[in-house]
XYZ file of C-alpha atoms in Angstrom:
673
model
C 103.701 107.044 101.693
C 105.174 110.013 103.609
C 104.042 113.597 103.897
C 106.802 114.520 101.409
C 105.083 112.511 98.689
C 101.742 114.105 99.539
C 103.334 117.551 99.414
C 104.973 116.819 96.045
C 101.665 115.567 94.629
C 99.964 118.731 95.827
C 102.559 120.991 94.174
C 102.391 118.958 90.966
C 98.612 119.367 90.884
C 99.017 123.124 91.402
C 101.400 123.281 88.457
C 98.870 121.433 86.304
C 96.179 123.951 87.247
C 98.510 126.827 86.428
C 99.255 125.275 83.041
C 95.555 124.906 82.318
C 95.059 128.544 83.261
C 97.831 129.642 80.883
C 96.400 127.377 78.172
C 93.066 129.211 78.302
C 94.906 132.547 77.961
C 97.211 131.386 75.128
C 97.256 133.151 71.745
C 94.900 132.016 69.033
C 95.749 129.471 66.371
C 98.141 130.707 63.663
C 95.774 129.572 60.942
C 93.638 132.677 61.405
C 95.637 135.679 60.167
C 94.562 139.303 60.392
C 94.935 141.948 57.730
C 97.964 143.440 59.464
C 99.767 140.059 59.261
C 99.343 139.608 55.486
C 102.756 141.168 54.743
C 104.476 138.520 56.915
C 105.520 135.273 55.216
C 103.933 132.008 56.252
C 106.139 129.849 58.451
C 108.084 127.124 56.733
C 106.529 123.652 56.975
C 109.867 122.176 58.120
C 109.988 124.690 60.957
C 106.412 123.774 61.915
C 107.275 120.074 61.875
C 110.365 120.758 63.974
C 108.317 122.777 66.456
C 105.656 120.068 66.677
C 108.358 117.429 67.201
C 109.884 119.573 69.928
C 106.502 119.952 71.623
C 105.930 116.185 71.460
C 109.315 115.481 73.074
C 108.631 117.992 75.837
C 105.211 116.479 76.500
C 106.741 113.004 76.869
C 109.290 114.245 79.380
C 106.631 116.193 81.282
C 104.451 113.100 81.453
C 107.358 111.130 82.905
C 107.963 113.869 85.481
C 104.313 114.125 86.491
C 103.276 112.389 89.719
C 99.910 111.419 88.240
C 101.517 109.207 85.579
C 103.028 106.664 88.008
C 102.256 105.053 91.344
C 105.439 106.484 92.864
C 105.408 110.211 93.500
C 109.187 110.665 93.546
C 111.597 109.606 90.842
C 115.070 108.331 91.560
C 117.979 110.711 91.113
C 119.519 108.967 88.050
C 116.113 108.835 86.351
C 115.525 112.520 87.007
C 118.968 113.414 85.656
C 118.314 111.360 82.539
C 114.981 113.108 81.929
C 116.616 116.523 82.254
C 119.214 115.441 79.705
C 116.479 114.182 77.385
C 114.684 117.547 77.565
C 117.560 119.236 75.629
C 116.576 122.729 76.687
C 118.056 125.449 74.475
C 120.636 127.820 75.939
C 119.347 131.276 76.795
C 121.177 132.985 73.946
C 119.428 130.952 71.255
C 115.875 131.412 72.492
C 113.736 133.979 70.770
C 110.075 134.005 71.704
C 107.707 135.555 69.217
C 104.386 136.358 70.805
C 102.653 135.785 67.485
C 104.162 132.290 67.094
C 101.816 129.867 68.768
C 104.207 126.931 68.427
C 107.081 128.820 70.065
C 104.737 130.048 72.789
C 103.558 126.525 73.637
C 107.083 125.126 73.450
C 108.349 127.786 75.824
C 105.413 127.185 78.188
C 106.121 123.473 78.135
C 109.790 124.140 78.884
C 108.782 126.120 81.972
C 106.347 123.396 83.004
C 109.051 120.754 82.548
C 111.550 122.719 84.633
C 108.904 123.340 87.301
C 108.022 119.649 87.542
C 111.707 118.710 87.618
C 112.200 121.267 90.388
C 109.283 119.677 92.259
C 110.855 116.234 91.955
C 114.223 117.607 93.093
C 112.460 119.357 95.947
C 110.957 116.054 97.087
C 114.322 114.286 96.880
C 115.952 117.004 98.972
C 113.212 116.847 101.606
C 113.550 113.074 101.811
C 117.325 113.386 102.082
C 117.079 115.927 104.893
C 114.619 113.679 106.725
C 116.831 110.618 106.319
C 119.869 112.549 107.544
C 118.128 114.297 110.468
C 116.009 111.546 112.055
C 118.913 109.134 112.859
C 120.726 111.933 114.698
C 118.222 111.560 117.540
C 119.439 108.004 118.164
C 123.034 109.209 118.464
C 121.973 112.010 120.808
C 120.115 109.466 122.972
C 123.271 107.339 123.024
C 125.316 110.231 124.412
C 122.556 110.914 126.943
C 122.918 107.323 128.110
C 126.700 107.644 128.335
C 126.482 110.902 130.297
C 123.627 109.692 132.493
C 125.653 107.048 134.353
C 129.270 106.735 135.424
C 129.050 103.020 134.693
C 128.200 103.736 131.041
C 130.872 106.443 130.976
C 133.431 103.927 132.213
C 132.279 101.406 129.631
C 132.627 104.024 126.881
C 136.119 104.881 128.178
C 137.127 101.233 128.045
C 135.618 100.732 124.585
C 137.441 103.709 123.078
C 140.763 103.167 124.889
C 142.416 101.308 121.947
C 141.418 104.087 119.567
C 142.778 106.785 121.877
C 146.000 104.814 122.341
C 146.337 104.504 118.559
C 145.890 108.263 118.086
C 148.402 108.958 120.848
C 150.892 106.537 119.280
C 150.480 108.192 115.897
C 151.191 111.604 117.433
C 154.276 110.309 119.228
C 155.551 108.563 116.099
C 154.964 111.675 113.991
C 156.781 113.899 116.471
C 159.707 111.466 116.742
C 159.944 111.172 112.957
C 159.921 114.976 112.668
C 162.801 115.225 115.135
C 164.739 112.552 113.276
C 164.285 114.381 109.981
C 165.450 117.583 111.696
C 168.631 115.855 112.888
C 169.320 114.547 109.416
C 168.796 117.966 107.879
C 171.403 119.460 110.224
C 174.193 117.276 108.817
C 174.012 114.263 111.125
C 172.503 112.071 108.437
C 175.895 110.946 107.057
C 177.136 109.935 110.489
C 173.894 108.118 111.310
C 174.189 106.084 108.112
C 177.657 104.941 109.184
C 176.265 103.690 112.489
C 175.002 100.185 113.034
C 171.343 99.262 112.990
C 171.274 98.928 116.788
C 172.728 102.432 117.232
C 170.215 103.936 114.832
C 167.350 102.153 116.549
C 168.684 103.357 119.937
C 168.730 106.915 118.601
C 165.145 106.666 117.359
C 164.045 105.111 120.653
C 165.614 108.056 122.499
C 163.694 110.479 120.284
C 160.482 108.606 121.054
C 161.158 108.895 124.805
C 161.815 112.602 124.404
C 158.516 113.009 122.503
C 156.646 111.131 125.242
C 158.241 113.287 127.954
C 157.450 116.531 126.126
C 153.891 115.384 125.441
C 153.450 114.479 129.116
C 154.599 117.954 130.148
C 152.258 119.567 127.616
C 149.313 117.473 128.805
C 149.994 117.900 132.497
C 146.749 119.812 132.982
C 144.771 116.973 131.439
C 146.344 114.521 133.863
C 144.565 116.305 136.680
C 141.336 114.791 135.300
C 140.566 111.109 135.263
C 140.142 109.288 131.922
C 136.406 108.944 132.610
C 136.087 112.702 133.152
C 137.896 113.415 129.889
C 135.679 110.954 128.037
C 132.562 112.524 129.534
C 133.753 115.928 128.311
C 134.342 114.440 124.869
C 130.867 112.872 124.862
C 129.314 116.175 125.924
C 131.108 118.002 123.095
C 129.998 115.447 120.495
C 126.426 115.600 121.717
C 126.479 119.393 121.417
C 127.740 119.179 117.831
C 125.048 116.626 116.957
C 122.318 118.807 118.417
C 123.571 121.769 116.403
C 123.686 119.667 113.239
C 120.160 118.402 113.861
C 118.886 121.934 114.472
C 120.501 123.210 111.265
C 119.095 120.313 109.248
C 115.671 120.849 110.783
C 115.921 124.572 110.051
C 116.759 123.847 106.408
C 113.876 121.386 106.211
C 111.425 123.882 107.695
C 112.720 126.641 105.440
C 112.173 124.533 102.326
C 108.683 123.518 103.451
C 107.672 127.104 104.213
C 109.391 129.055 101.445
C 110.041 126.773 98.464
C 107.417 126.280 95.721
C 104.674 128.104 97.609
C 102.237 127.980 94.696
C 99.036 128.648 96.592
C 96.450 128.470 93.811
C 92.711 128.768 93.912
C 90.324 126.648 91.864
C 90.751 128.849 88.813
C 94.533 128.517 88.815
C 95.584 131.995 89.929
C 98.578 132.352 92.207
C 98.174 133.758 95.698
C 101.643 133.516 97.194
C 102.735 135.056 100.475
C 105.659 136.744 98.643
C 103.507 138.309 95.959
C 105.444 141.176 94.358
C 104.568 140.965 90.668
C 101.107 141.631 89.273
C 101.689 139.390 86.305
C 100.562 135.975 87.520
C 102.215 134.128 84.634
C 105.617 135.574 85.489
C 105.081 135.304 89.226
C 104.944 131.514 89.525
C 107.992 131.247 87.262
C 109.843 133.626 89.555
C 108.769 131.466 92.523
C 110.210 128.385 90.827
C 113.497 130.202 90.146
C 113.756 131.374 93.768
C 112.900 127.885 95.002
C 115.710 126.332 92.955
C 118.141 128.894 94.361
C 116.838 128.198 97.882
C 117.326 124.439 97.489
C 120.873 124.936 96.243
C 121.758 127.349 99.055
C 120.275 125.172 101.786
C 122.185 122.105 100.587
C 125.440 124.052 100.521
C 124.956 125.688 103.927
C 123.165 123.147 106.111
C 126.316 121.172 107.006
C 128.241 124.283 108.183
C 127.559 123.443 111.829
C 129.849 126.196 113.126
C 127.110 128.791 112.531
C 124.011 129.358 114.616
C 120.389 129.188 113.532
C 119.924 132.917 113.017
C 123.211 133.223 111.108
C 122.216 130.281 108.931
C 118.823 131.776 108.070
C 120.321 135.181 107.350
C 123.060 133.688 105.166
C 120.522 131.698 103.134
C 118.223 134.645 102.417
C 121.131 136.981 101.657
C 122.528 134.437 99.205
C 119.150 134.195 97.458
C 118.712 137.971 97.268
C 122.192 138.358 95.764
C 121.802 135.480 93.293
C 122.490 136.952 89.811
C 120.021 134.576 88.168
C 117.202 135.731 90.458
C 118.097 139.371 89.791
C 118.177 138.686 86.046
C 114.782 136.973 86.228
C 113.179 139.839 88.132
C 114.643 142.557 85.897
C 114.491 140.988 82.422
C 111.671 138.499 82.931
C 111.682 134.740 83.036
C 111.445 134.145 79.298
C 114.964 132.756 78.866
C 115.457 131.020 82.194
C 114.327 127.351 81.707
C 117.701 126.173 80.408
C 119.553 127.953 83.225
C 117.271 126.457 85.855
C 117.623 123.017 84.285
C 121.397 123.369 84.522
C 121.075 124.336 88.178
C 118.874 121.314 88.842
C 121.406 119.024 87.175
C 124.141 120.582 89.298
C 122.056 120.076 92.454
C 121.424 116.432 91.614
C 124.974 115.661 90.518
C 127.037 117.781 92.943
C 125.220 119.411 95.845
C 122.912 116.567 96.873
C 125.630 113.850 96.944
C 127.985 116.341 98.579
C 125.444 117.082 101.282
C 124.877 113.368 101.923
C 128.621 112.731 102.136
C 129.197 115.689 104.459
C 126.272 114.717 106.706
C 127.457 111.122 106.904
C 130.975 112.282 107.752
C 129.705 114.566 110.524
C 127.444 111.812 111.856
C 130.377 109.395 111.823
C 132.639 111.918 113.513
C 130.243 113.001 116.267
C 127.848 110.039 116.416
C 128.109 106.930 118.540
C 131.197 104.769 117.968
C 131.185 102.064 115.349
C 130.260 98.463 116.073
C 133.942 97.451 116.016
C 134.777 100.079 118.634
C 131.900 99.072 120.904
C 132.310 95.312 120.634
C 136.033 94.801 120.098
C 136.516 92.970 123.405
C 133.800 90.310 122.804
C 135.108 89.958 119.255
C 138.655 89.326 120.479
C 137.435 86.824 123.075
C 135.415 85.025 120.429
C 138.346 85.040 118.038
C 140.764 83.670 120.650
C 138.334 81.000 121.768
C 137.279 80.024 118.260
C 140.014 77.352 118.038
C 138.866 75.725 121.267
C 135.237 75.862 120.196
C 136.030 74.315 116.831
C 138.073 71.597 118.511
C 135.181 70.768 120.842
C 132.743 70.649 117.948
C 135.067 68.439 115.922
C 135.734 65.984 118.760
C 132.055 65.705 119.637
C 130.794 65.736 116.083
C 129.130 62.314 116.342
C 127.455 63.227 119.629
C 126.215 66.524 118.254
C 124.793 64.779 115.180
C 123.121 62.202 117.463
C 121.660 64.990 119.603
C 120.284 66.725 116.552
C 118.846 63.451 115.236
C 117.273 62.613 118.616
C 115.854 66.093 118.826
C 114.255 65.661 115.416
C 112.824 62.237 116.300
C 111.521 63.488 119.646
C 109.918 66.473 117.979
C 108.268 64.256 115.367
C 106.993 61.773 117.959
C 105.658 64.559 120.121
C 103.883 66.096 117.159
C 102.315 62.818 116.105
C 101.434 61.387 119.544
C 100.378 64.550 121.340
C 98.923 66.649 118.560
C 97.922 64.550 115.546
C 96.503 61.548 117.418
C 94.429 63.611 119.905
C 93.039 65.610 116.998
C 92.061 62.380 115.230
C 90.341 61.169 118.394
C 88.433 64.410 118.788
C 87.299 64.224 115.176
C 86.277 60.575 115.697
C 84.284 61.565 118.797
C 82.491 64.246 116.835
C 81.644 61.666 114.153
C 80.604 59.037 116.811
C 83.296 56.637 115.706
C 83.051 53.358 117.623
C 86.830 53.077 117.919
C 87.037 56.391 119.749
C 84.487 55.628 122.511
C 85.780 55.693 126.089
C 84.847 52.564 128.142
C 86.106 50.853 131.287
C 84.521 47.468 130.397
C 83.158 45.871 127.246
C 79.532 46.361 126.216
C 78.554 42.589 126.367
C 80.129 41.877 129.763
C 77.191 43.088 131.875
C 74.579 41.331 129.744
C 76.388 37.967 129.992
C 76.879 38.169 133.764
C 73.264 39.236 134.290
C 71.960 36.319 132.173
C 74.204 33.909 134.086
C 72.862 35.211 137.397
C 69.318 34.835 136.127
C 69.866 31.222 135.148
C 71.592 30.425 138.438
C 68.719 31.844 140.502
C 66.051 30.131 138.390
C 67.829 26.774 138.655
C 68.246 27.235 142.384
C 64.566 28.131 142.782
C 63.483 25.117 140.709
C 65.683 22.770 142.699
C 64.534 24.170 146.042
C 60.848 24.637 145.489
C 59.021 25.624 148.656
C 55.655 24.100 147.713
C 54.164 21.780 150.367
C 53.545 18.900 147.980
C 56.993 19.252 146.353
C 55.525 20.081 142.945
C 57.836 21.930 140.498
C 57.443 25.620 139.721
C 55.186 26.554 136.894
C 56.272 28.684 133.940
C 54.464 31.699 135.356
C 56.310 31.374 138.662
C 59.622 30.963 136.842
C 58.949 34.158 134.828
C 58.154 35.965 138.070
C 61.487 34.788 139.516
C 63.293 36.014 136.333
C 61.582 39.402 136.571
C 62.600 39.781 140.214
C 66.188 38.824 139.390
C 66.297 41.508 136.678
C 65.199 43.981 139.352
C 67.870 42.678 141.730
C 65.572 40.641 143.997
C 67.096 37.300 145.087
C 64.401 36.317 147.612
C 64.396 32.531 146.863
C 68.140 32.346 147.252
C 68.205 34.459 150.396
C 65.447 32.369 152.032
C 67.328 29.157 151.342
C 70.517 30.818 152.574
C 68.807 31.842 155.822
C 67.433 28.298 156.289
C 70.790 26.665 155.721
C 72.484 29.007 158.147
C 70.500 27.326 160.931
C 72.134 24.007 160.041
C 75.247 25.054 158.158
C 76.824 21.620 158.279
C 73.855 19.944 156.646
C 73.529 22.790 154.136
C 77.153 22.420 153.241
C 76.821 18.692 152.751
C 73.748 19.159 150.565
C 75.532 21.972 148.648
C 72.693 24.487 148.938
C 74.665 26.825 151.211
C 77.623 26.877 148.822
C 75.320 27.498 145.845
C 73.658 30.391 147.697
C 77.044 31.893 148.491
C 78.233 31.595 144.881
C 74.979 33.129 143.618
C 75.521 36.099 145.940
C 79.082 36.435 144.658
C 77.681 36.565 141.123
C 75.130 39.127 142.282
C 77.925 41.282 143.714
C 79.788 41.031 140.406
C 76.685 42.150 138.511
C 76.169 45.091 140.891
C 79.772 46.173 140.399
C 79.376 45.974 136.628
C 76.200 48.041 136.806
C 78.084 50.734 138.739
C 80.945 50.611 136.249
C 78.407 50.875 133.435
C 77.126 54.087 135.001
C 80.642 55.419 135.072
C 81.023 54.413 131.413
C 77.861 56.319 130.548
C 79.185 59.380 132.380
C 82.517 59.170 130.547
C 80.771 58.747 127.218
C 78.672 61.858 127.811
C 81.880 63.851 128.452
C 83.942 62.135 125.778
C 84.484 65.309 123.732
C 85.642 67.156 126.836
C 88.217 64.488 127.583
C 89.374 64.598 123.979
C 90.070 68.327 124.200
C 91.737 67.862 127.576
C 94.106 65.358 125.989
C 94.771 67.725 123.098
C 95.411 70.796 125.266
C 98.971 69.999 126.501
C 100.275 69.392 122.996
C 98.682 72.567 121.686
C 100.031 74.627 124.598
C 103.549 73.313 124.076
C 103.337 73.952 120.308
C 101.969 77.462 120.865
C 104.743 78.252 123.331
C 107.409 76.942 120.983
C 106.050 78.816 117.969
C 105.747 81.994 120.020
C 109.330 81.661 121.236
C 110.622 80.940 117.729
C 108.718 83.892 116.261
C 110.153 86.135 118.966
C 113.702 84.773 118.672
C 114.000 84.397 114.903
C 111.641 87.154 113.810
C 112.298 89.564 116.664
C 111.849 92.644 114.500
C 108.417 91.557 113.337
C 107.451 89.761 116.558
C 108.126 92.661 118.844
C 107.544 95.176 116.098
C 103.960 96.132 116.810
C 104.471 96.669 120.514
C 107.658 98.619 119.883
C 105.935 100.767 117.261
C 103.127 101.553 119.698
C 105.647 102.590 122.325
C 107.539 104.676 119.809
C 104.354 106.425 118.693
C 103.672 107.415 122.296
C 107.227 108.750 122.662
C 106.937 110.631 119.373
C 103.705 112.267 120.572
C 105.566 113.287 123.698
C 108.366 114.804 121.567
C 105.836 116.669 119.426
C 104.185 118.069 122.528
C 107.594 119.212 123.837
C 108.470 120.863 120.514
C 105.189 122.770 120.378
C 105.291 123.722 124.053
C 108.918 124.910 124.006
C 108.603 126.746 120.674
C 108.736 130.503 120.325
C 106.035 131.376 117.774
C 106.280 134.400 115.551
C 103.929 137.351 115.732
C 101.292 135.499 113.683
C 101.503 132.437 115.960
C 103.424 130.229 113.507
C 106.401 128.031 114.289
C 109.957 129.011 113.424
C 111.820 127.181 110.689
C 113.777 125.082 113.191
C 110.723 124.054 115.209
C 108.787 123.319 112.034
C 111.600 121.095 110.770
C 111.812 119.207 114.078
C 108.026 118.806 114.025
C 108.165 117.383 110.491
C 110.817 114.832 111.507
C 108.703 113.594 114.413
C 105.531 113.575 112.304
C 107.303 111.527 109.632
C 108.220 108.880 112.225
C 104.694 109.002 113.683
C 103.116 108.506 110.279
C 105.397 105.605 109.325
C 104.615 103.776 112.581
C 100.906 104.545 112.313
C 100.712 102.729 108.974
C 101.888 99.538 110.717
C 99.757 99.856 113.860
C 96.414 101.345 112.841
C 93.777 99.574 110.709
C 92.983 100.869 107.226
C 89.985 103.092 107.947
C 91.434 104.332 111.221
C 94.728 105.121 109.483
C 92.937 107.301 106.923
C 91.389 109.307 109.743
C 94.784 109.420 111.435
C 96.300 110.954 108.278
C 93.748 113.753 108.499
C 94.954 114.468 112.018
C 98.549 114.418 110.766
C 97.742 116.937 108.035
C 96.163 119.225 110.627
C 99.215 118.816 112.830
C 101.769 119.844 110.178
C 99.691 122.823 109.023
C 101.569 125.612 110.792
C 99.179 128.268 109.479
C 96.643 127.258 112.135
C 98.962 128.301 114.952
C 100.637 126.515 117.835
C 97.541 126.446 120.059
C 95.480 124.515 117.530
C 98.387 122.169 116.874
C 98.532 121.357 120.594
C 94.805 120.629 120.503
C 95.400 118.230 117.595
C 98.037 116.390 119.663
C 95.579 116.088 122.537
C 92.878 114.834 120.164
C 95.213 112.166 118.800
C 95.928 110.978 122.332
C 92.314 110.441 123.359
C 90.927 109.416 119.965
C 93.495 106.665 119.315
C 94.020 105.416 122.877
C 92.749 101.964 121.902
C 95.595 101.443 119.421
C 98.371 103.358 121.199
C 98.151 102.053 124.772
């Protein structure tokens, strides 16, 4: 929603309050007749039914024109034209308002309300049109600034427009040569030229073309003193000047309509308090304001595209045209009783003629003085692409199988990457969270250490039993065997080490008996068990950090996917991907433009902005509001709209408007920077 829709809603609400005020002051019901009215005949029932039917039709049209009856404040132009046709307002000559006829009084009041609401809708359409035609001019002006700001860009512009300039020059030469040929034929040489051969006639025309080129070169000898880049820079400077003038005139018309049209300042009771108050009759005053507003809209649309005039001349011409409007003079002298049909006709003319004419004229001026078309700017890359299209197609056709294989391999690789590096790690992480046995990290199996430890225990016990150290050679008891087992579980191999030390004194005998070899093998088994115990500790450490390792394995796949999705969103959806950052930057630049407009303005005696400055301010505020809806959150945006309303209220003065700009900068820094 733009400020135009808010403004239209506000005016529509003011019209409703005025209608309620006139309803309370309407004449009494015709059922109650006084003694002085007894000689008058009762109205015919058919006339009453016709009046009631007329009132019902007017109420339906008014409801369709009201902003409160639909979610959209502004109607489309064809719909508004159709509603005005459906109203079927009577021509002024056939209207006769009898103050004692309540039905005629209400019908006439409804006609004025209908015309006023239609004027409000037309007013909103015109404001939107002026905004849509004025705001894009800034982009063209920035383009010419870029061209004039660098000789490299000036040279590029010269090269881009060289075919167009050559075409215009060729057309001039051809036209001049054709004019000379027609002149020769008119002087009696046509019969002789027809008797000549085709080669002679072509040689004659070629000579005329050379003469035209020579004469044109002599005429343009002063221009040859300047380089082509200098001439193009002068052309760009002239076009930029025309665009600035057009933007200023459009902004002036916009500000004039906002300040002067439909200024129905009503209080809570519905009375009018307009700045142009000249009539004490409040009922007639707001109708006169509507009539003047319609004339103002028509005059602004007809005059805003005359870019040869200055701002002061434009303002003076508009107000003089309104003061000399015969319909306004007729309304002020004879009263507004018979004006609804005339105003409805003017509104239809505005919608059917002036508004499309203004759009066409503005587009033509923007095309004439704006930046060159896409074809003009990119004709060289287009020609290169066109000339190389055959080679490119030939390459694609010859390598069609390879390209299809590349695309297929790319799809398979993408699918494998997604499954192996994203899906599988996610499954493992989920299994770790659920303590799934298949997802546990382990360097060795769970039963390996227990088996090796039991084997070591049996080997030591057997060795101790076979090499008992008792003096009488008696075998070890069960208690002693349990003690040996307990020491082995704790890592103590004392019986084996003692036998090993004894056999080392006589290694040959120990080797023959086999005790030394058994002791060595038992120690090898002990080393294996110690290694497995250490590995088991590492397994326990890995198991405690199993979830961490799962996320570490998942991270590369997620990073690659995030990078790819981010690149695709930026490449394919560049407008939406970069949109928010670009809108923030544009909001900052718009605030800078608003500050420049307010600082460089020349306020009137009461401290208010001129029409031109007000129109430029409204254009920038419109852009600021549209970008703010995309950047700011809901609640913050509602507060931001309050700041916007304070900013466009020129009655507060320039100083307070500058304070509002400063408040926006520090209050919304979080979302703007």
